[in-house]
mmCIF file of C-alpha atoms and ligand atoms in Angstrom:
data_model
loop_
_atom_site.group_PDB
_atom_site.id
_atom_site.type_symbol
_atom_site.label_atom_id
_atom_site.label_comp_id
_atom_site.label_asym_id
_atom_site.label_seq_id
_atom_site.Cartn_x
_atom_site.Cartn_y
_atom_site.Cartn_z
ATOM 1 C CA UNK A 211 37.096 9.266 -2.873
ATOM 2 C CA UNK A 212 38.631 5.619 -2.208
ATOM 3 C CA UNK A 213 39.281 4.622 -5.393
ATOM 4 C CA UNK A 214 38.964 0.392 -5.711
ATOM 5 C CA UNK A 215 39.233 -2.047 -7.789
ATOM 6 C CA UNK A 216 35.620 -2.789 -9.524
ATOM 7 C CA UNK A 217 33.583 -5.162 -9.022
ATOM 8 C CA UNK A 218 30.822 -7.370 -11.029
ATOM 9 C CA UNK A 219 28.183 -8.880 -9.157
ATOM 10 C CA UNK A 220 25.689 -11.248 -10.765
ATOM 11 C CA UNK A 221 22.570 -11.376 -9.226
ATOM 12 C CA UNK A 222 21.954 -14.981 -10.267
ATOM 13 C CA UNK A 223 19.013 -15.507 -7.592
ATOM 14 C CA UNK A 224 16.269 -17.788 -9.194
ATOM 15 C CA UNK A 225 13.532 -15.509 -8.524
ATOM 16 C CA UNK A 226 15.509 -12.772 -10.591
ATOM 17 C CA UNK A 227 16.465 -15.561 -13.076
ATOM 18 C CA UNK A 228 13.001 -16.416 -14.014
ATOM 19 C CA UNK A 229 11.694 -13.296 -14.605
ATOM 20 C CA UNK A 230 14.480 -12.359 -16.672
ATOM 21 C CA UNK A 231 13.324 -15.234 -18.945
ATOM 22 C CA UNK A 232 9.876 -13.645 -18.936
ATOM 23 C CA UNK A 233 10.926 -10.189 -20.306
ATOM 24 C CA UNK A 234 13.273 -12.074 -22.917
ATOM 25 C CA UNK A 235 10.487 -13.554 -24.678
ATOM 26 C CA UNK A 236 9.259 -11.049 -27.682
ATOM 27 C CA UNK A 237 5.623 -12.115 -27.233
ATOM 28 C CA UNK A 238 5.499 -10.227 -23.651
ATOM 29 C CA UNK A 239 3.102 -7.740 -23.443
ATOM 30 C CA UNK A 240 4.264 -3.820 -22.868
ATOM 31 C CA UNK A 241 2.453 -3.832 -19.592
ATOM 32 C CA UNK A 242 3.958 -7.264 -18.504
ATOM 33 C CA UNK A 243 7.513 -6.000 -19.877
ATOM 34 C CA UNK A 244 7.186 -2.732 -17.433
ATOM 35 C CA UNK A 245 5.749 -4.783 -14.304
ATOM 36 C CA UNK A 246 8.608 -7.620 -14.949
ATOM 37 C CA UNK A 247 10.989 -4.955 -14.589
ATOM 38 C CA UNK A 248 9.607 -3.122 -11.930
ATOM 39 C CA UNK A 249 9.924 -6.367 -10.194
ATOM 40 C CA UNK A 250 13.432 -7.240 -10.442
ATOM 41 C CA UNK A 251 14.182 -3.770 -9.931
ATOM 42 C CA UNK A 252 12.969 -4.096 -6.587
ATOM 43 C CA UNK A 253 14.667 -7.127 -6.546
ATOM 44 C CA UNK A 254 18.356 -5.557 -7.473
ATOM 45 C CA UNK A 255 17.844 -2.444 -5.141
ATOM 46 C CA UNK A 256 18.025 -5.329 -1.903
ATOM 47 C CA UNK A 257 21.091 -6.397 -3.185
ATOM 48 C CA UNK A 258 22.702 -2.956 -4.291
ATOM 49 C CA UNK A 259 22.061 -2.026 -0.500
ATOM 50 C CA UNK A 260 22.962 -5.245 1.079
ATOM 51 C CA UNK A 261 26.290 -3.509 2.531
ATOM 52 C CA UNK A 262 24.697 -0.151 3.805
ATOM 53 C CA UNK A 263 26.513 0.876 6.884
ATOM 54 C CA UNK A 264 24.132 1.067 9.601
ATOM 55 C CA UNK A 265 23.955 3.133 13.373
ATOM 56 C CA UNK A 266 22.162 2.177 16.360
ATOM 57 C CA UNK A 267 19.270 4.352 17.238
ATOM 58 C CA UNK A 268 16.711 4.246 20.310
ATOM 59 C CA UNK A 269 13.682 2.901 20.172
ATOM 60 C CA UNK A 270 10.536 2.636 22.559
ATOM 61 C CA UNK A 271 8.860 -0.813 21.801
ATOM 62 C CA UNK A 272 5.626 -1.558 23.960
ATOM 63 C CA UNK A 273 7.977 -3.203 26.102
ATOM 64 C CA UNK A 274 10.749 -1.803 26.816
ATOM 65 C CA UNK A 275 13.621 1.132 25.452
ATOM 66 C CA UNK A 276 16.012 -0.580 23.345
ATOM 67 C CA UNK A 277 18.956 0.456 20.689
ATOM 68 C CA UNK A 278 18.064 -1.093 17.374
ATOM 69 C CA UNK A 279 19.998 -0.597 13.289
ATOM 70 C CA UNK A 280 18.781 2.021 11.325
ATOM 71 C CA UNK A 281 20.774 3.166 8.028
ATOM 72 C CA UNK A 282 23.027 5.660 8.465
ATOM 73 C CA UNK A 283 24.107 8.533 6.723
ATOM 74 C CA UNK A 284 22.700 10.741 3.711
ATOM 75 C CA UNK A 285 19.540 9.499 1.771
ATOM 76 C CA UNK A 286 20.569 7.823 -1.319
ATOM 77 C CA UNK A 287 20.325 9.115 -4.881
ATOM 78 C CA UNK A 288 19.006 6.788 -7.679
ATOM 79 C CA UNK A 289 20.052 7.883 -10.722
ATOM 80 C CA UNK A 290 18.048 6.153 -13.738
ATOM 81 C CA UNK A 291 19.227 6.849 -17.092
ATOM 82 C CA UNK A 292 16.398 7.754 -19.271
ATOM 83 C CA UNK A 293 14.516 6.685 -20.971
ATOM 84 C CA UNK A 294 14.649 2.804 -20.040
ATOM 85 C CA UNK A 295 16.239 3.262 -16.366
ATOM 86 C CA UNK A 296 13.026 4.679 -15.408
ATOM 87 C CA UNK A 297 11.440 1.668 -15.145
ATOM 88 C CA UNK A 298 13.614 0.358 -12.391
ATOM 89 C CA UNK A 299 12.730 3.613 -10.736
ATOM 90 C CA UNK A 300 9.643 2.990 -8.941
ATOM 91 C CA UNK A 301 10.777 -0.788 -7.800
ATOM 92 C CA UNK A 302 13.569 0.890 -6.429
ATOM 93 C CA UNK A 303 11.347 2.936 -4.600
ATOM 94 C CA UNK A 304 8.771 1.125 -2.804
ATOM 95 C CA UNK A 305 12.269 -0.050 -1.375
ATOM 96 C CA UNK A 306 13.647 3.269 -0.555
ATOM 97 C CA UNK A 307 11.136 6.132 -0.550
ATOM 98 C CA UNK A 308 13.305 8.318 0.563
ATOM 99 C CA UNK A 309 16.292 8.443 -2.253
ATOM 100 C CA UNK A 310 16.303 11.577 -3.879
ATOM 101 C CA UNK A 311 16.418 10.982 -7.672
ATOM 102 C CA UNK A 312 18.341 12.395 -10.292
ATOM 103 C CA UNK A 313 17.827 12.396 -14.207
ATOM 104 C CA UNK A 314 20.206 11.677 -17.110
ATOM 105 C CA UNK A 315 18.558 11.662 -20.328
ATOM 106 C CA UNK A 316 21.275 10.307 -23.068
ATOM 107 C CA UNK A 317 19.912 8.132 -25.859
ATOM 108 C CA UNK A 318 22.216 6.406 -28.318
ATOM 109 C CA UNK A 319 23.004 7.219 -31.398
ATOM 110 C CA UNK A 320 21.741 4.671 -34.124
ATOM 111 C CA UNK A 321 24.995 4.893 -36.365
ATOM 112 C CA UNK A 322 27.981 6.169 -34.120
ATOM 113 C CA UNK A 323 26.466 3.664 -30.881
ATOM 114 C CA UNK A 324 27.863 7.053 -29.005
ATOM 115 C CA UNK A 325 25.659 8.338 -26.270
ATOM 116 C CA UNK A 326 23.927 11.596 -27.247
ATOM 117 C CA UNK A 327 22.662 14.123 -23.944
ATOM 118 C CA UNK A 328 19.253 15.914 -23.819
ATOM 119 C CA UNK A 329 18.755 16.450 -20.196
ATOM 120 C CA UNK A 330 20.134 16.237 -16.981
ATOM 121 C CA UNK A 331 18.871 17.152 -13.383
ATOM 122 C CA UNK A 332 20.664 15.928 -10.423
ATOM 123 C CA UNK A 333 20.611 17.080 -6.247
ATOM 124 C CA UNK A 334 22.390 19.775 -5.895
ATOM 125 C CA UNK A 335 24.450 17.937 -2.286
ATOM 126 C CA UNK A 336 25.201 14.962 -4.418
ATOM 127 C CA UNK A 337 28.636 14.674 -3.274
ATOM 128 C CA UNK A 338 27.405 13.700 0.138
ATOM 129 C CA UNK A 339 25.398 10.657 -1.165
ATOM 130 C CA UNK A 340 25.909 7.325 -2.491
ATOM 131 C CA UNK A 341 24.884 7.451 -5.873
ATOM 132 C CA UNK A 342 23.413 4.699 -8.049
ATOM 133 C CA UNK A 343 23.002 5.155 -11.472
ATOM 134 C CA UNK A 344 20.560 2.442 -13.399
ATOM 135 C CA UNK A 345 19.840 1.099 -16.665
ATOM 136 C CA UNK A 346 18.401 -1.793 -18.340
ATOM 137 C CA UNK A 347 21.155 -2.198 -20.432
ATOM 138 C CA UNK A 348 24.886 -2.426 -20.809
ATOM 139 C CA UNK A 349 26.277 -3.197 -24.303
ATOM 140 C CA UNK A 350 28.918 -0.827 -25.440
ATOM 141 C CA UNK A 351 28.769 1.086 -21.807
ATOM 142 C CA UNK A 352 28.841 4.264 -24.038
ATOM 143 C CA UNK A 353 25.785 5.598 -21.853
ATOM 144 C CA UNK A 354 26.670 4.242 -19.072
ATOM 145 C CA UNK A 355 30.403 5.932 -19.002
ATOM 146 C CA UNK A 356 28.772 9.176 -19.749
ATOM 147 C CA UNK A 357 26.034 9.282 -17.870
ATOM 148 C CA UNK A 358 28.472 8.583 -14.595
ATOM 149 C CA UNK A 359 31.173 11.043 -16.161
ATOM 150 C CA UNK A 360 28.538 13.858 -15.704
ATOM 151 C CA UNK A 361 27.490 12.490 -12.193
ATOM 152 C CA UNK A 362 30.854 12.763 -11.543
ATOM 153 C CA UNK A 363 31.434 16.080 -12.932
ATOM 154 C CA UNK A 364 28.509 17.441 -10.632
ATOM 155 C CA UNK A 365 30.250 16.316 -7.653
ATOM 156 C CA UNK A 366 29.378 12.209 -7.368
ATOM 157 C CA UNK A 367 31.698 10.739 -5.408
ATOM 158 C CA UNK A 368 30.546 7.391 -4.394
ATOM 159 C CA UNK A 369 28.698 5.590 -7.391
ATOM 160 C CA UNK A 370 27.117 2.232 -7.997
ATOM 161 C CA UNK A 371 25.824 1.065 -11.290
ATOM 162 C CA UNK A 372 22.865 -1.751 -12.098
ATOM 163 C CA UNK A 373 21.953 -3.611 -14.739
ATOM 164 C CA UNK A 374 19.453 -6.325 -15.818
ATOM 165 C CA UNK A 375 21.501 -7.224 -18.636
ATOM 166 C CA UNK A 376 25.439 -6.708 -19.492
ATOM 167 C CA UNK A 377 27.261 -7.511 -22.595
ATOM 168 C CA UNK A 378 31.100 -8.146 -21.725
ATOM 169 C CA UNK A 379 31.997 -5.590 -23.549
ATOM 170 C CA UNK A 380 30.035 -3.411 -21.354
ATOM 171 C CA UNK A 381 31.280 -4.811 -18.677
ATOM 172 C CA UNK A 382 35.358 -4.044 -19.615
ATOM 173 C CA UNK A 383 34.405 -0.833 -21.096
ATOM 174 C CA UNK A 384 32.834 0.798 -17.942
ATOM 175 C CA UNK A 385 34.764 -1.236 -15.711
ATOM 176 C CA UNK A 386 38.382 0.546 -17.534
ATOM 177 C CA UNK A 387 36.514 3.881 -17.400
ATOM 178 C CA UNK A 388 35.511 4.025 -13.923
ATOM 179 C CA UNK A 389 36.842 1.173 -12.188
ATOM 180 C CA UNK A 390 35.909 2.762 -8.731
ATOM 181 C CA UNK A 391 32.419 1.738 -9.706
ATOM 182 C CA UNK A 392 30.872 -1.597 -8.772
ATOM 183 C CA UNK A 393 28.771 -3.458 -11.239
ATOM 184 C CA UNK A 394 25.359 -5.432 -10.147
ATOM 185 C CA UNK A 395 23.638 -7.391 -13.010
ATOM 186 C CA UNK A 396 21.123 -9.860 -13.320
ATOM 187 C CA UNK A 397 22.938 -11.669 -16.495
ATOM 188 C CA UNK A 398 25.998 -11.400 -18.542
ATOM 189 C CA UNK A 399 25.347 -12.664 -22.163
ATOM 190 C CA UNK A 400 27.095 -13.367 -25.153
ATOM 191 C CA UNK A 401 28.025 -10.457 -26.438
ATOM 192 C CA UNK A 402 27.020 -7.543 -28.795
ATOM 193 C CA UNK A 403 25.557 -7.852 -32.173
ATOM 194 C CA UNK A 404 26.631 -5.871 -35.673
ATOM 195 C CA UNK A 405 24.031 -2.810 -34.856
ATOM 196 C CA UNK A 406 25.120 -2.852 -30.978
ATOM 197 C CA UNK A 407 22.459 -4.825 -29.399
ATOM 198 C CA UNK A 408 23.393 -7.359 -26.750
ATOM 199 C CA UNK A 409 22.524 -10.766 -27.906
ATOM 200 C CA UNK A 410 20.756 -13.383 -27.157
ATOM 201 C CA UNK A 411 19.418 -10.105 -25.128
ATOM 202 C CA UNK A 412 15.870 -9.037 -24.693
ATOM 203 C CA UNK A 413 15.854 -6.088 -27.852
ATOM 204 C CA UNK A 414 15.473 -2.351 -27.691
ATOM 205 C CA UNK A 415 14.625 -1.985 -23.568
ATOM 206 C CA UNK A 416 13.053 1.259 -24.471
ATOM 207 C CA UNK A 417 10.257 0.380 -26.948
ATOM 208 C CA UNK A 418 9.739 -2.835 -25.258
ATOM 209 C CA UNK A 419 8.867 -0.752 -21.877
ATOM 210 C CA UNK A 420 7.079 2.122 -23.940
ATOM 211 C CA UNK A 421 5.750 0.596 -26.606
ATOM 212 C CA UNK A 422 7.285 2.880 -29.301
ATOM 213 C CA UNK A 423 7.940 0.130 -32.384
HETATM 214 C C1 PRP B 83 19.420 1.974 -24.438
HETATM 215 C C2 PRP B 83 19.561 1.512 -23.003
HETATM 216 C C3 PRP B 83 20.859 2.137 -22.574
HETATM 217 C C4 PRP B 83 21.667 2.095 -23.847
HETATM 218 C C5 PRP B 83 22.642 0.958 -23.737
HETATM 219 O O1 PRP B 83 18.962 3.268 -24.465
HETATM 220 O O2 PRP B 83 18.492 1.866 -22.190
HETATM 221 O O3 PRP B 83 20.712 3.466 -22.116
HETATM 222 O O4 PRP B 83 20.753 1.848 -24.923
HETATM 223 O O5 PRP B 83 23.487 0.909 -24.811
HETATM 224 P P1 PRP B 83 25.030 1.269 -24.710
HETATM 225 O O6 PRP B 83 25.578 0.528 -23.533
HETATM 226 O O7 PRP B 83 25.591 0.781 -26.021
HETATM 227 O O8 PRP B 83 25.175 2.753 -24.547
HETATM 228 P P2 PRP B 83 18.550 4.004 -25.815
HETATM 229 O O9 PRP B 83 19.702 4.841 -26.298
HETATM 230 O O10 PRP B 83 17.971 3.029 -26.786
HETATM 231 O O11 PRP B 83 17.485 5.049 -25.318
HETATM 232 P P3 PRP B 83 16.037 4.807 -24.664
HETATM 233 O O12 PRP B 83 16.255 4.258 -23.296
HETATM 234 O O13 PRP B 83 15.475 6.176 -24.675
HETATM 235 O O14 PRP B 83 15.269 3.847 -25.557
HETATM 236 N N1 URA B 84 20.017 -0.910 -25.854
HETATM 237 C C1 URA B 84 18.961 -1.739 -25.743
HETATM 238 O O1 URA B 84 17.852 -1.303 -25.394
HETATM 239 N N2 URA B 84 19.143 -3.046 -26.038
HETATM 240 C C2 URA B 84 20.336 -3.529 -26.394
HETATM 241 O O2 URA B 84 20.427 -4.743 -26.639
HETATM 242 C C3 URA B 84 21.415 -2.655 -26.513
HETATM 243 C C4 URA B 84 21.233 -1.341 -26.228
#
């Protein structure tokens, strides 16, 4: 692995922007909440993948044989952290149907703010593939950290994380931890409240998408 100095990139395009403002409002609707961030999902994956190295393959138009860019290399992995990072999963997707997928469930403990595993399922050639790992949220980067420590662990050599929302904290937190990972967001914000949650933020990502409080 090439280890490099991280990188934070803000996704700061207006489409991405505005429907960021959507989902921030409390009076959004469960359903509107999910398809908002199925949306911008899709809207992150193009720039995750803007740098994909690509290879010239043949290809018979009805005109003529010609050598055109395809991607090259292993199919990706998307790796959404459960339960919230699911629901950049299918966005992510329609984009690339043919990632494989791997599962971290983690959720984070109420009192400590530590990230607390229940599940994990990943490729079993994920050392060949460029990972990316994706969550909602990053305030402490607890789950974040782990979740790419036991990527890691399982082989993960190449890793990208994305966000729709990052606390600074976060951001030097998982930045210190891994700093051979690269950051995409669609917002920083001010910071983290007394109980952890990113503020002026958009709440608890999970019950907003599931509709659990
Ligand atoms: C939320 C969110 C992140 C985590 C971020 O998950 O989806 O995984 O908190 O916080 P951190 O950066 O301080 O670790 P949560 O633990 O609420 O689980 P859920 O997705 O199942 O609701
Ligand atoms: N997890 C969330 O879902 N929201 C926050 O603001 C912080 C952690």
């Amino acid at each position: 692995m090439t280890a490099r100095k991280s990188a934070v990139h803000v996704v700061d395009h207006p489409l991405v922007r505005h429907k960021l403002t959507l989902m921030r409002d409390k009076a959004v609707s469960t359903k509107g909440f999910r398809q908002l961030l199925n949306e911008i999902g899709m809207l992150l994956c193009y720039e995750v993948t803007r740098d994909l190295p690509t290879e010239l393959v043949e290809v018979e138009t009805p005109i003529e044989r010609t050598m055109q860019p395809a991607i090259a290399g292993k199919k990706l992995v998307f790796a959404p952290i459960l339960r919230a990072g699911v629901g950049f999963l299918d966005g992510m997707l329609d984009l690339v149907p043919s990632a494989r997928v791997a599962h971290v469930g983690l959720y984070r403990d109420p009192e400590t703010l530590e990230a607390v595993e229940y599940y994990f399922k990943a490729p079993a050639d994920i050392a060949d593939r460029l990972v990316i790992v994706m969550d909602p949220m990053l305030a402490t980067a607890n789950s974040a950290v782990a979740a790419i420590s036991r990527l890691k662990a399982r082989g993960a050599k190449d890793i990208r994380f994305v966000c729709l929302l990052a606390a600074p904290e976060g951001i030097e937190r998982l930045t210190k931890a891994h700093p051979d990972v690269a950051v995409w967001t669609a917002a920083i914000d001010r910071g983290l409240n007394e109980h952890g949650y990113i503020v002026p933020g958009l709440g608890d990502a999970g019950d907003r998408m599931f509709g659990t409080k």
